[in-house]
C-alpha positions as YAML, in Angstrom:
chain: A
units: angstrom
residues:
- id: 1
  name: UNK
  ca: [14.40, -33.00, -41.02]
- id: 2
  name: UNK
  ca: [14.86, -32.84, -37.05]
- id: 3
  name: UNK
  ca: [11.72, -31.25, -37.21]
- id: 4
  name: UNK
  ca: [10.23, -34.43, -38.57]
- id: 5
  name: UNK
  ca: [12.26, -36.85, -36.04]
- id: 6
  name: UNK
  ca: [10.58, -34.62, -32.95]
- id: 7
  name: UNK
  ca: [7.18, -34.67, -34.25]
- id: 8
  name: UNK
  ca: [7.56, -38.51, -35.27]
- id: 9
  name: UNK
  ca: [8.53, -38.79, -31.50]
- id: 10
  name: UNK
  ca: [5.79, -37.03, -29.74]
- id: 11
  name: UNK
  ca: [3.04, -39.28, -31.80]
- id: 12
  name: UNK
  ca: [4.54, -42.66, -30.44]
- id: 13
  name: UNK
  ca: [4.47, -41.04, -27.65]
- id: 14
  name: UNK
  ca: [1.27, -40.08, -27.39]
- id: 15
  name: UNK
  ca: [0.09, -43.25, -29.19]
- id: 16
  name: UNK
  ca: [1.78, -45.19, -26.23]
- id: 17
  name: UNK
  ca: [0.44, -43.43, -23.65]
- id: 18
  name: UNK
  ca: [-3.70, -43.67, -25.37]
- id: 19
  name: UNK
  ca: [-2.91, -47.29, -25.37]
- id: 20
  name: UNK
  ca: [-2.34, -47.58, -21.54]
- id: 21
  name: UNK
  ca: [-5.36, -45.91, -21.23]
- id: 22
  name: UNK
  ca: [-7.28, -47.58, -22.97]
- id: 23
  name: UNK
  ca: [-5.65, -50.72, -20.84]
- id: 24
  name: UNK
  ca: [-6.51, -49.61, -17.62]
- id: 25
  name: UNK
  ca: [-10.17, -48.30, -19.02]
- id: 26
  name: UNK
  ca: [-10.48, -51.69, -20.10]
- id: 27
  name: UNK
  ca: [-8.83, -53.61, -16.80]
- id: 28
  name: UNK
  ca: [-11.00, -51.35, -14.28]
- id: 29
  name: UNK
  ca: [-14.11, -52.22, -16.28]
- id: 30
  name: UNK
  ca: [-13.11, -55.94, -16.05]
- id: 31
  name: UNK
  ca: [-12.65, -55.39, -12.48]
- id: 32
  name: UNK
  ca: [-15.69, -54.07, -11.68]
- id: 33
  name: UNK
  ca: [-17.60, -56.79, -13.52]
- id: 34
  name: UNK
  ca: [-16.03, -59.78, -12.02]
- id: 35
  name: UNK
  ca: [-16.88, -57.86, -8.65]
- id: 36
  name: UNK
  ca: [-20.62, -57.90, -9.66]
- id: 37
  name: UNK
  ca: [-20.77, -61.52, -10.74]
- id: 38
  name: UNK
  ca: [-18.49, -63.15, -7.62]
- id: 39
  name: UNK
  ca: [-21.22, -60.81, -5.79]
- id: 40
  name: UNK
  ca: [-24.24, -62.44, -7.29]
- id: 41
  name: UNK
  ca: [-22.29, -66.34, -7.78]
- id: 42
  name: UNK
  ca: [-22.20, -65.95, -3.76]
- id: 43
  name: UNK
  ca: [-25.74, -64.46, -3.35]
- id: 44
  name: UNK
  ca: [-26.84, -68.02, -5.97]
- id: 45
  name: UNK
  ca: [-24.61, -70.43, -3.56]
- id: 46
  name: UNK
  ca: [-26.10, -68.86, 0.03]
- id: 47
  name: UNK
  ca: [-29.96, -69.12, -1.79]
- id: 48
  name: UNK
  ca: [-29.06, -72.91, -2.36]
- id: 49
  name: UNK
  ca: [-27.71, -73.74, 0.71]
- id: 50
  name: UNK
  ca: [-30.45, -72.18, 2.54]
- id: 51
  name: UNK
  ca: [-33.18, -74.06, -0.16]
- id: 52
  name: UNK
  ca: [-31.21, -77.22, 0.78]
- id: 53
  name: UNK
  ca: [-31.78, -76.68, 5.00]
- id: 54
  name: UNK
  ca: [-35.65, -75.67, 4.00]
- id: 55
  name: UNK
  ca: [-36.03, -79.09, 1.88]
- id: 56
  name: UNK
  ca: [-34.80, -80.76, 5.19]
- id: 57
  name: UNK
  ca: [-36.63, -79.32, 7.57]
- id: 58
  name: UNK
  ca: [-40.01, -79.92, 5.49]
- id: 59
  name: UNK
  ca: [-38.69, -83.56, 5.21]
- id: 60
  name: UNK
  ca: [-38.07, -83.20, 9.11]
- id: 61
  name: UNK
  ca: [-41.75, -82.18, 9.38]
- id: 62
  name: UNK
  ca: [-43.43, -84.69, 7.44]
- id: 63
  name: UNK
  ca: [-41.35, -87.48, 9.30]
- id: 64
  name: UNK
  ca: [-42.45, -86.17, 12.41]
- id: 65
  name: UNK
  ca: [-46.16, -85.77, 11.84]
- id: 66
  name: UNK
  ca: [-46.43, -89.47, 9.79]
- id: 67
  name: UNK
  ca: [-44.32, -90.21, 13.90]
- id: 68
  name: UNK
  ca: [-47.39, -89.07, 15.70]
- id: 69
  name: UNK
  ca: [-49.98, -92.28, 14.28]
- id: 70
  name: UNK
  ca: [-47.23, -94.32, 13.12]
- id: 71
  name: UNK
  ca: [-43.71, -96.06, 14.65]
- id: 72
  name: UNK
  ca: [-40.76, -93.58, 13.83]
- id: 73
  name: UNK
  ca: [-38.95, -96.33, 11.75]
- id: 74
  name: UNK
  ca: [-42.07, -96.22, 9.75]
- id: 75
  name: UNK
  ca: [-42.49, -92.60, 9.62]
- id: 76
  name: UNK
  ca: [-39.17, -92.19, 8.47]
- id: 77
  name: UNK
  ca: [-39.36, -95.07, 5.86]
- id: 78
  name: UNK
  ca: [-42.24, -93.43, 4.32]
- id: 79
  name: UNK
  ca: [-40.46, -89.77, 4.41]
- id: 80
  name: UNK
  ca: [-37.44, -91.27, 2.34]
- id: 81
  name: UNK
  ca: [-39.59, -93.21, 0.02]
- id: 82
  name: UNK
  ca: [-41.55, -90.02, -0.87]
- id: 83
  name: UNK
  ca: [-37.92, -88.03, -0.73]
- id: 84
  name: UNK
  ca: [-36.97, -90.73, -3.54]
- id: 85
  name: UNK
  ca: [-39.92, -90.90, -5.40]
- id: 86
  name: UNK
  ca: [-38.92, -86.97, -5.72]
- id: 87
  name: UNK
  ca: [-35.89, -86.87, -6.67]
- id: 88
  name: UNK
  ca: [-36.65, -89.88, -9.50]
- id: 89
  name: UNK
  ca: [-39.27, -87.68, -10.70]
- id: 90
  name: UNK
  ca: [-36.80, -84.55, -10.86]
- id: 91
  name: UNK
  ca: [-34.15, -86.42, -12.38]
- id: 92
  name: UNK
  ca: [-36.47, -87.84, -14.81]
- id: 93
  name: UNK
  ca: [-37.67, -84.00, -15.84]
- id: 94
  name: UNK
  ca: [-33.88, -82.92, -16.24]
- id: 95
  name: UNK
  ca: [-33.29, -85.47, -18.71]
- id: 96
  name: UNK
  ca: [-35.99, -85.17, -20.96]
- id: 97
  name: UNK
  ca: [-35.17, -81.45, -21.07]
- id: 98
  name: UNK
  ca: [-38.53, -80.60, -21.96]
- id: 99
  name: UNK
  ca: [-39.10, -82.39, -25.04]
- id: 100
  name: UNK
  ca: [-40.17, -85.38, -24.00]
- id: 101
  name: UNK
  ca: [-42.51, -86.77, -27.40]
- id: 102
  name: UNK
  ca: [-43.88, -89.77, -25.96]
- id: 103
  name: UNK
  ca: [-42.44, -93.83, -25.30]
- id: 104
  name: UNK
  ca: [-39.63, -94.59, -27.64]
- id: 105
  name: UNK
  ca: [-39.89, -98.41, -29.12]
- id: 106
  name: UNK
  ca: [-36.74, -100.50, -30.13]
- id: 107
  name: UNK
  ca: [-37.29, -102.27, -33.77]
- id: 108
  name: UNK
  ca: [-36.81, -105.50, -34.85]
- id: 109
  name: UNK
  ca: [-33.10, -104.21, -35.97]
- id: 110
  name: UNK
  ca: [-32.27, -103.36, -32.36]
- id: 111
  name: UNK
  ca: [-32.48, -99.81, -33.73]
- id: 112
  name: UNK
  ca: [-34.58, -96.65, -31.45]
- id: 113
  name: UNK
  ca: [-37.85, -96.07, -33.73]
- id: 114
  name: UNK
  ca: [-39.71, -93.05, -32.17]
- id: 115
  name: UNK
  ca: [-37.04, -90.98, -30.29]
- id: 116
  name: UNK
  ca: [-36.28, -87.44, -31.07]
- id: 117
  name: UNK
  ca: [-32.64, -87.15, -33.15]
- id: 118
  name: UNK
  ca: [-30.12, -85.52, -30.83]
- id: 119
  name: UNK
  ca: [-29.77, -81.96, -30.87]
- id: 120
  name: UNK
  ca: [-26.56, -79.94, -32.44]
- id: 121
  name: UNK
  ca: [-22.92, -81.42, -31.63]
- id: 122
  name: UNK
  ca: [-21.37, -79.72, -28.60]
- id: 123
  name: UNK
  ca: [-18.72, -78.77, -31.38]
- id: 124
  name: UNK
  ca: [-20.50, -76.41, -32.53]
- id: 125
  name: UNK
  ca: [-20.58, -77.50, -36.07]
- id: 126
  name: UNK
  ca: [-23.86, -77.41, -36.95]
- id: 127
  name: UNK
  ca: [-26.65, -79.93, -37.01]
- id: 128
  name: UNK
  ca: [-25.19, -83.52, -36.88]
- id: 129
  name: UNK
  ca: [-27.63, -84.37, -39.75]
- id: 130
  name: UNK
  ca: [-29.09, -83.01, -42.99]
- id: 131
  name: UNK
  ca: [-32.61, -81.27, -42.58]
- id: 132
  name: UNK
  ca: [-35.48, -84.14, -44.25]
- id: 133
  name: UNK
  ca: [-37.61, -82.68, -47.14]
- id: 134
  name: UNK
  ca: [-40.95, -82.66, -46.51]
- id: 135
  name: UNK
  ca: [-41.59, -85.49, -48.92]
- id: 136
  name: UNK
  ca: [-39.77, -88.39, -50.56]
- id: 137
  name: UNK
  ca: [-37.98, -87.54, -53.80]
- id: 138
  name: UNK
  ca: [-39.93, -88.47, -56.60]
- id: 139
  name: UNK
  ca: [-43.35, -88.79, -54.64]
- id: 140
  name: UNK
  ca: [-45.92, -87.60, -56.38]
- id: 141
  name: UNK
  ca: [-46.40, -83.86, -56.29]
- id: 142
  name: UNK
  ca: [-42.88, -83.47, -56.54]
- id: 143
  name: UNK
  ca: [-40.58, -81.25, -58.72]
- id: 144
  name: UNK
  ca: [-38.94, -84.55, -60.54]
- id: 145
  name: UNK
  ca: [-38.91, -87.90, -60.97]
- id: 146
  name: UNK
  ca: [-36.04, -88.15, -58.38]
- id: 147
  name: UNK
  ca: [-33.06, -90.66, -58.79]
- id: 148
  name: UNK
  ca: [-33.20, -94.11, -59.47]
- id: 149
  name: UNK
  ca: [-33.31, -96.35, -56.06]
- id: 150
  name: UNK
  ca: [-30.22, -98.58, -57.02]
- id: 151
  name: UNK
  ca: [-28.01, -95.92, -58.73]
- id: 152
  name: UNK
  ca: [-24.48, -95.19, -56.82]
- id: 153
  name: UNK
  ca: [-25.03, -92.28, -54.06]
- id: 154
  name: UNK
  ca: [-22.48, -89.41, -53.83]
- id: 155
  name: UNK
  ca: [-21.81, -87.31, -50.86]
- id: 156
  name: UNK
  ca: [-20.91, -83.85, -51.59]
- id: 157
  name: UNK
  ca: [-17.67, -82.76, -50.29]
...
């Protein structure tokens, strides 16, 4: 049996030292990654700042050419309206995401007839509600008659 003990020793052994290979494998790979993304998070932040002093400068310019037919107060009046009327329009675009469907109305009920239904929880969970059929139960054309409008409705659980 000390045959067994020695060989039972050498395999946590060697087990042990796989696993801090595999752990440093693992930790230089990590390493390298987070090198490549603080690399290219820095390369995104110096492309905005120098997007930001471009912006300016172009406002700069178009101040300074509405200056040469027009009092500077004016000139730059006009240069921050149209530097407003931008950043409405932008802000505008970021909220409707791209879906924008067309003017929502309010009913008589106060209730939002018209909008689009909010997209999926930030849970996670799933949509927030059931999917619609594609007709009303008991329309015609339907599988059944459908139940009865006043009888009791049950959720399932």
């Amino acid at each position: 049996m000390n045959r067994l003990d020695h060989l039972e020793h050498l395999d946590k052994d060697l087990v042990d030292e796989l696993a801090q290979v595999a752990r440093e494998a693992v930790r230089d790979e990590l390493r390298e990654q987070t090198r490549k993304q603080r690399r290219t998070a820095a390369l995104y932040a110096a492309s905005g700042a120098v997007g930001l002093y471009a912006g300016a400068a172009v406002a700069l310019a178009l101040g300074l050419a509405l200056s040469l037919g027009l009092p500077a107060w004016a000139a730059a009046l006009i240069t921050a309206a149209v530097l407003g009327v931008a950043a409405y329009l932008l802000r505008g675009a970021a909220r409707a995401g791209g879906h924008h469907h067309g003017p929502a109305t309010t009913g008589a009920d106060g209730r939002t007839l018209g909008a689009t239904a909010p997209g999926a929880p930030s849970s996670g969970a799933g949509l927030p509600y059931p999917p619609v059929p594609p007709s009303a139960p008991g329309a015609p054309g339907t599988a059944g008659p459908g139940p009865h409008p006043e009888a009791p409705h049950h959720r399932a659980r």
